[in-house]
Tab-separated table of C-alpha atoms and ligand atoms in Angstrom:
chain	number	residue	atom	x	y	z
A	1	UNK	CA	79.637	27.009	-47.459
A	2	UNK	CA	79.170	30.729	-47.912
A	3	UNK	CA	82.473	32.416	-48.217
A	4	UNK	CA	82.882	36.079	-46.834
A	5	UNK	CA	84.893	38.762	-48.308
A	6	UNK	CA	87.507	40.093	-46.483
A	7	UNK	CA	85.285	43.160	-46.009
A	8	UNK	CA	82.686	41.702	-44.775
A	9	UNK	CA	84.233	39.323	-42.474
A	10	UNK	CA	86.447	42.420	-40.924
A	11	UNK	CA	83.584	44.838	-40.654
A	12	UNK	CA	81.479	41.928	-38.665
A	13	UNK	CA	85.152	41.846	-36.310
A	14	UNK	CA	84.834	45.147	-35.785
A	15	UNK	CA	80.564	44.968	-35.011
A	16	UNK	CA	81.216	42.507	-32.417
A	17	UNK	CA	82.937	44.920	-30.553
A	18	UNK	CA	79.899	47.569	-30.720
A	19	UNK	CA	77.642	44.815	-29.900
A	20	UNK	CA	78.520	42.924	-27.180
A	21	UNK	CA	77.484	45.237	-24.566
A	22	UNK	CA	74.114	45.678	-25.582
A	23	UNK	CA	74.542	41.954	-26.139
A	24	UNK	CA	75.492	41.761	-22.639
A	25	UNK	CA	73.366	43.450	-20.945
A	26	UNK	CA	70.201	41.231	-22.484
A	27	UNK	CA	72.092	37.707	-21.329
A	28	UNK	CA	72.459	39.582	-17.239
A	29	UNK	CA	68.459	39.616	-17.395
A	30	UNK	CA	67.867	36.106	-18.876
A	31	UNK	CA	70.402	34.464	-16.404
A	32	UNK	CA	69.438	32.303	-13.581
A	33	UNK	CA	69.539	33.720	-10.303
A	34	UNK	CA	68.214	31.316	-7.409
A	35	UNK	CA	69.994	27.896	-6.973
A	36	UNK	CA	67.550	25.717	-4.608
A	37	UNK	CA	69.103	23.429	-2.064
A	38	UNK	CA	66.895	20.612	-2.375
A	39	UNK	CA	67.703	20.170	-5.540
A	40	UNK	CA	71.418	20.272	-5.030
A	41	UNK	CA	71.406	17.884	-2.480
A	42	UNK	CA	69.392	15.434	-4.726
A	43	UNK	CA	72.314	15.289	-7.167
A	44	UNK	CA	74.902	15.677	-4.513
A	45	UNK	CA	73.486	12.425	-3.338
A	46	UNK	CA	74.899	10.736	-6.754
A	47	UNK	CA	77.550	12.531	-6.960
A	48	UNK	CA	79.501	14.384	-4.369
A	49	UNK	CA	80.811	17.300	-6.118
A	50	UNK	CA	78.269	19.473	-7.802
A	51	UNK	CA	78.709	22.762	-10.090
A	52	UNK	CA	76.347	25.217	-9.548
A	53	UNK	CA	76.955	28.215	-10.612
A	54	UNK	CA	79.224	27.596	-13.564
A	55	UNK	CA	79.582	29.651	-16.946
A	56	UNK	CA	79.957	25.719	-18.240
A	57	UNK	CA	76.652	25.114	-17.372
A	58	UNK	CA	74.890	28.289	-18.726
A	59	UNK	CA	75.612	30.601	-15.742
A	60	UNK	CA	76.287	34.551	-17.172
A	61	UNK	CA	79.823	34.637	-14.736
A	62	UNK	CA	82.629	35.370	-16.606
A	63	UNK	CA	85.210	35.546	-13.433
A	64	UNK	CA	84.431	32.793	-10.880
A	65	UNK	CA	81.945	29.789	-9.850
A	66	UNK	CA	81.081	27.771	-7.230
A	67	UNK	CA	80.347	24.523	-6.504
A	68	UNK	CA	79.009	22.125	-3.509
A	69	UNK	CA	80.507	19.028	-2.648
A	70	UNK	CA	80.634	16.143	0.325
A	71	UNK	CA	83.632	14.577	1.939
A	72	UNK	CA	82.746	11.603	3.634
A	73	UNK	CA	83.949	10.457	6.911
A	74	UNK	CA	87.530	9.189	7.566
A	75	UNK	CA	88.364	10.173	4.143
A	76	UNK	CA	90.244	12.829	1.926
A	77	UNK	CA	89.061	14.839	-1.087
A	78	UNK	CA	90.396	13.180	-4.366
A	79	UNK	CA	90.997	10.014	-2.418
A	80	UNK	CA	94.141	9.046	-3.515
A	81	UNK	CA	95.768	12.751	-2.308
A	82	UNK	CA	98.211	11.731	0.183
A	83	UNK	CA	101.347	13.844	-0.274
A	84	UNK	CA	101.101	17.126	-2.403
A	85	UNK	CA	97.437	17.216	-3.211
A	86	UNK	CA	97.184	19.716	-5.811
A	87	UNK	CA	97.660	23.530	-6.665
A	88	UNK	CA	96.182	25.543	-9.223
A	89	UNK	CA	96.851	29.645	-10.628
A	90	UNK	CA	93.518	30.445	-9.331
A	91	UNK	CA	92.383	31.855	-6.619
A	92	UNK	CA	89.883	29.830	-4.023
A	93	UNK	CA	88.112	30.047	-0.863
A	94	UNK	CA	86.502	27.452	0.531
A	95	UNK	CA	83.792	26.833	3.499
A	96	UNK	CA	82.648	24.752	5.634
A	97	UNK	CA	79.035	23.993	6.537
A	98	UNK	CA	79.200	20.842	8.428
A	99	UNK	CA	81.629	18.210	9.854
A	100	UNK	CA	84.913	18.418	10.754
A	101	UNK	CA	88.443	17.618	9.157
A	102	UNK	CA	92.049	19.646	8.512
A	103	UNK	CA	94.171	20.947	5.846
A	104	UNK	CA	97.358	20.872	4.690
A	105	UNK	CA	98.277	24.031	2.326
A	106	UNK	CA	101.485	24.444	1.229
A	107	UNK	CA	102.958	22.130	4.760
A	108	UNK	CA	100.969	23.752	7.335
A	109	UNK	CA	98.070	22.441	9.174
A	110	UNK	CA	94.857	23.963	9.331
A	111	UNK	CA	92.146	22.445	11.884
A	112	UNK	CA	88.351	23.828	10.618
A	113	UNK	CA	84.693	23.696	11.581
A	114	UNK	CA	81.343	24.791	10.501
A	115	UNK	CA	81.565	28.419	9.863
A	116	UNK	CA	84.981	28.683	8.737
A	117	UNK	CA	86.847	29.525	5.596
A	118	UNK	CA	89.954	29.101	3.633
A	119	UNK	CA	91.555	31.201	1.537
A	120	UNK	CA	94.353	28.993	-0.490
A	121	UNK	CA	97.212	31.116	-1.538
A	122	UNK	CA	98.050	30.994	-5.241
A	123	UNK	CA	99.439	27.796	-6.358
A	124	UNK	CA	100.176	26.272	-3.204
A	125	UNK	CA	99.799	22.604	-2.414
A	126	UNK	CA	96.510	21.493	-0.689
A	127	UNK	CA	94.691	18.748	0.622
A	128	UNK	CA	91.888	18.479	2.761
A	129	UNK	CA	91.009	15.721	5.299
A	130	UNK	CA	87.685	14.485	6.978
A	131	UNK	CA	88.522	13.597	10.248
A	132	UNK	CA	85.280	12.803	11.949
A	133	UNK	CA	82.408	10.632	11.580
A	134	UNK	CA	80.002	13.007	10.185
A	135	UNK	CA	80.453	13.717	6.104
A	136	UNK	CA	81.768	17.272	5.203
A	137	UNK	CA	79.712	19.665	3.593
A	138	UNK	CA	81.135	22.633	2.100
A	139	UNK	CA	81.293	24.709	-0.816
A	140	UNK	CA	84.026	26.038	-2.873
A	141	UNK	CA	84.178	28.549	-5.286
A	142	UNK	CA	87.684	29.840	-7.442
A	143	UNK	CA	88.669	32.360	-10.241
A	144	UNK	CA	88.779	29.416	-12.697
A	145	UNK	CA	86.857	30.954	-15.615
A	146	UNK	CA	88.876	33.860	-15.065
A	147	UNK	CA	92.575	32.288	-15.270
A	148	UNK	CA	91.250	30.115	-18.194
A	149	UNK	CA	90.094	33.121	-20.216
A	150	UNK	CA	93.799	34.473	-19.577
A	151	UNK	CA	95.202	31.415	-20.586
A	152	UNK	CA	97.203	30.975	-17.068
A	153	UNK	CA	95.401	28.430	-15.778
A	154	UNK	CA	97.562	25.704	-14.316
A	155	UNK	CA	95.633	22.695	-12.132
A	156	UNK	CA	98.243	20.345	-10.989
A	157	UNK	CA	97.217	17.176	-9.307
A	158	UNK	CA	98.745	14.589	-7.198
A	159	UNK	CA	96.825	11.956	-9.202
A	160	UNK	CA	97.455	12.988	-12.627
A	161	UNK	CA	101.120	13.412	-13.021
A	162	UNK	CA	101.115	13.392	-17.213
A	163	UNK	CA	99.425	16.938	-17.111
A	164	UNK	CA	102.225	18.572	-14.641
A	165	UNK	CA	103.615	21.228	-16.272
A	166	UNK	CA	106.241	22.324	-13.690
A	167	UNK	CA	105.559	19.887	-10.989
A	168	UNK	CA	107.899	16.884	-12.530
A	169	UNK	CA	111.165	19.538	-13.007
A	170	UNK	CA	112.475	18.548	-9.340
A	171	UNK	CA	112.005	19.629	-5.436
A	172	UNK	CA	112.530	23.336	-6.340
A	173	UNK	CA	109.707	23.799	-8.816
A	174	UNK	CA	107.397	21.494	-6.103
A	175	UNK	CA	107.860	24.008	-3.581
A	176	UNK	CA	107.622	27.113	-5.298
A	177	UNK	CA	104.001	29.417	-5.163
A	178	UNK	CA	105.545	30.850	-8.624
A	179	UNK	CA	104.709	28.776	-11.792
A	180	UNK	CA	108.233	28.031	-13.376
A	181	UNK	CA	109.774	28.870	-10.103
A	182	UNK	CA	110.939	32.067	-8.423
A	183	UNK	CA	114.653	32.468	-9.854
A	184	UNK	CA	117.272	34.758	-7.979
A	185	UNK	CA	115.645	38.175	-6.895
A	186	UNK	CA	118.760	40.658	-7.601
A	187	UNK	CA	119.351	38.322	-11.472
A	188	UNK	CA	118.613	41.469	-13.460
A	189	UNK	CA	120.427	43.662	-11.669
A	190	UNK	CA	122.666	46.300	-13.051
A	191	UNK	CA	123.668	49.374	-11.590
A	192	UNK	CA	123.832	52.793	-13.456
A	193	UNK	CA	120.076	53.954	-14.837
A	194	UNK	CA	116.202	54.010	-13.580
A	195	UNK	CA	115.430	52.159	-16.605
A	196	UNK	CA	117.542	49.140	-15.444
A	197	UNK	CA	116.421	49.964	-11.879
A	198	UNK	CA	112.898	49.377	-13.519
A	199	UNK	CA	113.611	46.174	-15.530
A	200	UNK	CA	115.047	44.673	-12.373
A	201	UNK	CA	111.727	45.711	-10.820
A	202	UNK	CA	110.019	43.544	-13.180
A	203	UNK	CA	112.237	40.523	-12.592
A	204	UNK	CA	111.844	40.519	-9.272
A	205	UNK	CA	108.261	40.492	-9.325
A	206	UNK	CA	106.908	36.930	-9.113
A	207	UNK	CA	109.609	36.483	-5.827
A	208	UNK	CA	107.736	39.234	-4.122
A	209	UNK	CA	104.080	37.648	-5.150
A	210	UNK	CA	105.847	34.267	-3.469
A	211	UNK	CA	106.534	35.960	-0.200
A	212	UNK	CA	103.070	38.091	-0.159
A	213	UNK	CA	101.310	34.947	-0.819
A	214	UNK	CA	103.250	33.293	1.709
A	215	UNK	CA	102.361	36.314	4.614
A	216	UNK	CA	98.608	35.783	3.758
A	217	UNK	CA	95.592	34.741	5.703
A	218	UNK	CA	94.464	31.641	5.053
A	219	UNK	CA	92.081	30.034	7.678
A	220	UNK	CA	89.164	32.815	8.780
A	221	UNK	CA	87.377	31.117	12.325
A	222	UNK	CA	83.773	31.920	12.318
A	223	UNK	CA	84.138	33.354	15.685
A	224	UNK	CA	86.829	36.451	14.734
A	225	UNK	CA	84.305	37.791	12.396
A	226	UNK	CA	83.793	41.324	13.182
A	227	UNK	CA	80.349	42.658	12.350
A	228	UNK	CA	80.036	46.520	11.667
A	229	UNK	CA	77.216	48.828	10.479
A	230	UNK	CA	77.315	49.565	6.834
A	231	UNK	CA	74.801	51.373	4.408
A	232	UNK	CA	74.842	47.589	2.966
A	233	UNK	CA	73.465	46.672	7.013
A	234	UNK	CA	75.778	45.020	9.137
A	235	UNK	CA	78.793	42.915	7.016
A	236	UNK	CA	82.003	41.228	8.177
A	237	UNK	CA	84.807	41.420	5.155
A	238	UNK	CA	86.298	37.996	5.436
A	239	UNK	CA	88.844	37.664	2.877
A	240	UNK	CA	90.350	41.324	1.607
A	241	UNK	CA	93.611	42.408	1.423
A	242	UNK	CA	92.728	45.048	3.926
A	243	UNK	CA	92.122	42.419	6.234
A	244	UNK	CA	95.412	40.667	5.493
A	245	UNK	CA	94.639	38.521	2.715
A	246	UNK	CA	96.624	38.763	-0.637
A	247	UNK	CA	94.007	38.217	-2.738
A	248	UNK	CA	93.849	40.188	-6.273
A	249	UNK	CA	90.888	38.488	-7.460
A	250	UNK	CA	88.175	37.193	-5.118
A	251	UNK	CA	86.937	39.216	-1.897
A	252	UNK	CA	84.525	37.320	0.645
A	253	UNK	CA	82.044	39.456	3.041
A	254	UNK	CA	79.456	38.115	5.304
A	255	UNK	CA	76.177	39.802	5.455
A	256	UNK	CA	73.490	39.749	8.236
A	257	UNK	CA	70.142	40.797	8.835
A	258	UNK	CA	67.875	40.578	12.094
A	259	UNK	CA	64.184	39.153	11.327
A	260	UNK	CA	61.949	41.621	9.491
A	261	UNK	CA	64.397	43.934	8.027
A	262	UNK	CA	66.099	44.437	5.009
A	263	UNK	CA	69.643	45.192	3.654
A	264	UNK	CA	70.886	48.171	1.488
A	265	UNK	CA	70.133	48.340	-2.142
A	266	UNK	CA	73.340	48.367	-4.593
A	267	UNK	CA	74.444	47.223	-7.873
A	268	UNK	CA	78.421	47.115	-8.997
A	269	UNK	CA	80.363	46.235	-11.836
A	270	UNK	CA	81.688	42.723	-10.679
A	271	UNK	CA	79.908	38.913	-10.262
A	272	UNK	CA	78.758	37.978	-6.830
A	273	UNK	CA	77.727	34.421	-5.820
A	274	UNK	CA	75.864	34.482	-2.818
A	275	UNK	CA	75.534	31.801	-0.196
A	276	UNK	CA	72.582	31.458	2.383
A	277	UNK	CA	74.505	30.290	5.793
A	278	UNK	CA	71.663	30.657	7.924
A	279	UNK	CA	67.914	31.730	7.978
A	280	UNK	CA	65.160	32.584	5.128
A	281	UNK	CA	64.145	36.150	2.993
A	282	UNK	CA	63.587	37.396	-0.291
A	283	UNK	CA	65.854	39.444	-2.785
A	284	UNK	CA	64.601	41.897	-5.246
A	285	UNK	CA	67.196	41.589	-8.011
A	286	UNK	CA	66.159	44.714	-10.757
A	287	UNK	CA	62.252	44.009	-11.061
A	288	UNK	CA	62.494	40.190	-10.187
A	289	UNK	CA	61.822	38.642	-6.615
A	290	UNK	CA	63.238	35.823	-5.870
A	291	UNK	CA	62.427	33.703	-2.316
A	292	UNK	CA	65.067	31.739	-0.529
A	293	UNK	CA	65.794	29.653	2.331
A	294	UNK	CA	69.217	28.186	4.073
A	295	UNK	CA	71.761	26.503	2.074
A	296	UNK	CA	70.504	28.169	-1.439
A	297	UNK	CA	72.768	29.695	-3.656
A	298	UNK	CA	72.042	33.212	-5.838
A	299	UNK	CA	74.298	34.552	-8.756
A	300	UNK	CA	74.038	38.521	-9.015
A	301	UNK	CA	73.595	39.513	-12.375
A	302	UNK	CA	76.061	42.468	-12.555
A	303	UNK	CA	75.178	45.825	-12.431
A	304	UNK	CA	71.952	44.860	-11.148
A	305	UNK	CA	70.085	46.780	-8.005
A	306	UNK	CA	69.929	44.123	-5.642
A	307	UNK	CA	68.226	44.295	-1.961
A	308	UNK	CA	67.802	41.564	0.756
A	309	UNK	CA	64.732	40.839	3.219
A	310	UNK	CA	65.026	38.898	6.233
A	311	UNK	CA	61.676	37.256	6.362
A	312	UNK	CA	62.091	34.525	8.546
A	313	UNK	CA	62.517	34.436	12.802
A	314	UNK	CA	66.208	33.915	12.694
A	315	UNK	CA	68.887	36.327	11.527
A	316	UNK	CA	69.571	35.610	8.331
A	317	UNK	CA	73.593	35.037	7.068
A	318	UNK	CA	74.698	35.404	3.513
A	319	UNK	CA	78.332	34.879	2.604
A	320	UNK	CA	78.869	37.054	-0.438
A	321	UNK	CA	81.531	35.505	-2.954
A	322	UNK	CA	82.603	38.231	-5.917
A	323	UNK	CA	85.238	39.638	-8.260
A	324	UNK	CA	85.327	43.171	-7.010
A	325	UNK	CA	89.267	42.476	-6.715
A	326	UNK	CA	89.708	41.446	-9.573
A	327	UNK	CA	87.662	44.310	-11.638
A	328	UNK	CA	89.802	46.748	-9.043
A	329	UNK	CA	93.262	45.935	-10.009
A	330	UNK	CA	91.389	46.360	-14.383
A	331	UNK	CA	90.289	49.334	-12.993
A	332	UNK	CA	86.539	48.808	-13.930
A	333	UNK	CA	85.314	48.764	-10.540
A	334	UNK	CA	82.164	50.899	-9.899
A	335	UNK	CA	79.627	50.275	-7.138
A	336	UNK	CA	76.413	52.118	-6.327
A	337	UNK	CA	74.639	52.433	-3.424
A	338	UNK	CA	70.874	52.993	-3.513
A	339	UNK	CA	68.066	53.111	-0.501
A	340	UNK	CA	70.254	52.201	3.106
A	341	UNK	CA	69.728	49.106	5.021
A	342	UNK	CA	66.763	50.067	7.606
A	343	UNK	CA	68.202	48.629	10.931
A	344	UNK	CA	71.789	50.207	11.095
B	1	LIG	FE1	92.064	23.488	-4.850
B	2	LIG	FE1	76.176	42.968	-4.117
């Protein structure tokens, strides 16, 4: 084996740096975009939960993925989930295409349909129920890769008790949305300087994530979407923290186009996984075009241009899944807008 010298090793370190986003920029353009249905629900049929876009599977996302799966009727996800479920340091939002069932997040129930979404509050217990006679379809997509790159990803599951980390350490730590638990708010506090006003601060910071996580939105109906002219067309935000949701790292919108027009053109500094809800068009992602039809998935390549055409009879839906929340609270945000959508 060909040993380096601690030169050359360093100044290859330091390279990597330089590189990576020229590097970068070359894997965006080589990355599949269009995820076709058809084929999904081929592999769904063997198995009922299928990654799609996943960075484990040679998708260029970095912050979140997405994935389809099937509950069948009269049945729960995971099966054997009947008390806790399980609760995880990322964030998710799931929805529902078809069937019917509940939820139970952190003890409350949630009743859902097609058309409606979930946003699970950080590290809260969840299960999810089929309650009818038709299977569940529904797609789900979380900040995984992103928590895992931090190294603060935590899954705890009902079913697997010998990976608990906190879980096993008694009712307190079972109930708390704070890995480790919350502790006493006023602990740290000492009177007499800012600088111990500030430490104190910092103490009591997880306790007041608990209760903001607690105060947040978590079912969305279909029907309280409110649609509003944008230079993007016509969008409902669905999950924002403008909106009520305390969400830091994923943001939801839903998109929609009449037949024969076409969406705004934009590109922006975060991943977006896109979900066709209802109709058929084209995107022009950079100089590609890429046709698609109800149910398909697309991954943005970021800082792409990216423009939508409704070229079917219906009104076409797209629920937009991204990081922009995430990439707001780094401060690397940046979104452009480009030619306006043409019907708004
Ligand atoms: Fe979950
Ligand atoms: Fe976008």
């Amino acid at each position: 084996m060909e040993v380096k010298s601690t030169k050359e090793l360093h100044s290859e370190l330091a390279m990597h740096s330089v590189r990576f986003a020229k590097d970068e920029q070359g894997r965006r353009k080589g990355q599949d975009v269009l995820f076709k249905w058809p084929e999904i629900e081929k592999k769904l049929g063997e198995h009922k939960h299928i990654y799609v876009v996943d960075a484990r599977l040679g998708s260029n996302n970095h912050t979140h993925r997405l994935w389809y799966d099937v509950i069948p009727p009269h049945t729960e996800e995971g099966q054997e989930w009947r008390t806790l479920g399980h609760r995880h340091t990322v964030e998710a939002i799931i929805y529902f295409l078809k069937g019917h069932g509940h939820s139970i997040i952190d003890g409350e129930r949630y009743d859902w349909g097609p058309g409606d979404l979930l946003s699970v509050p950080m590290f809260s217990w969840h299960r999810h129920i089929n309650d009818g006679d038709e299977p569940v379809l529904r797609i789900a997509s979380t900040t995984g890769p992103l928590s895992l790159a931090l190294g603060q990803a935590v899954y705890e599951d009902e079913r697997y008790p010998e990976f608990w980390i906190y879980a096993q350490e008694g009712e307190d730590a079972r109930k708390t949305l704070i890995p480790g638990g919350g502790g006493k708010i006023d602990n740290a506090k000492i009177a007499g300087s800012r600088t111990a006003e500030m430490y104190a601060e910092q103490v009591a910071f997880a306790m007041h994530e608990e209760q903001l996580r607690r105060k947040s939105k978590v079912l969305v109906k279909q029907k309280d979407l409110v649609f509003e002219p944008t230079a993007m067309g016509n969008l409902a935000y669905v999950v924002d923290p403008r909106i009520g949701c305390h969400s830091k790292a994923l943001g939801v919108v839903m998109a929609e186009i009449p037949p024969g027009k076409r969406s705004g053109a934009h590109r922006h500094l975060y991943d977006e996984i896109d979900l066709i809800v209802s109709g058929k068009g084209k995107v022009i992602v950079e100089d590609k075009e890429f046709d698609f039809d109800t149910l398909d998935v697309l991954s943005i390549p970021v800082f792409q241009w990216h423009q939508y055409f409704n070229t079917g009879s219906e009104p076409l839906r797209i629920l937009g899944i991204n990081t922009r929340l995430a990439m707001d609270n780094l401060g690397l945000s940046l979104t452009h807008q480009g030619e306006k959508a043409d019907y708004v």
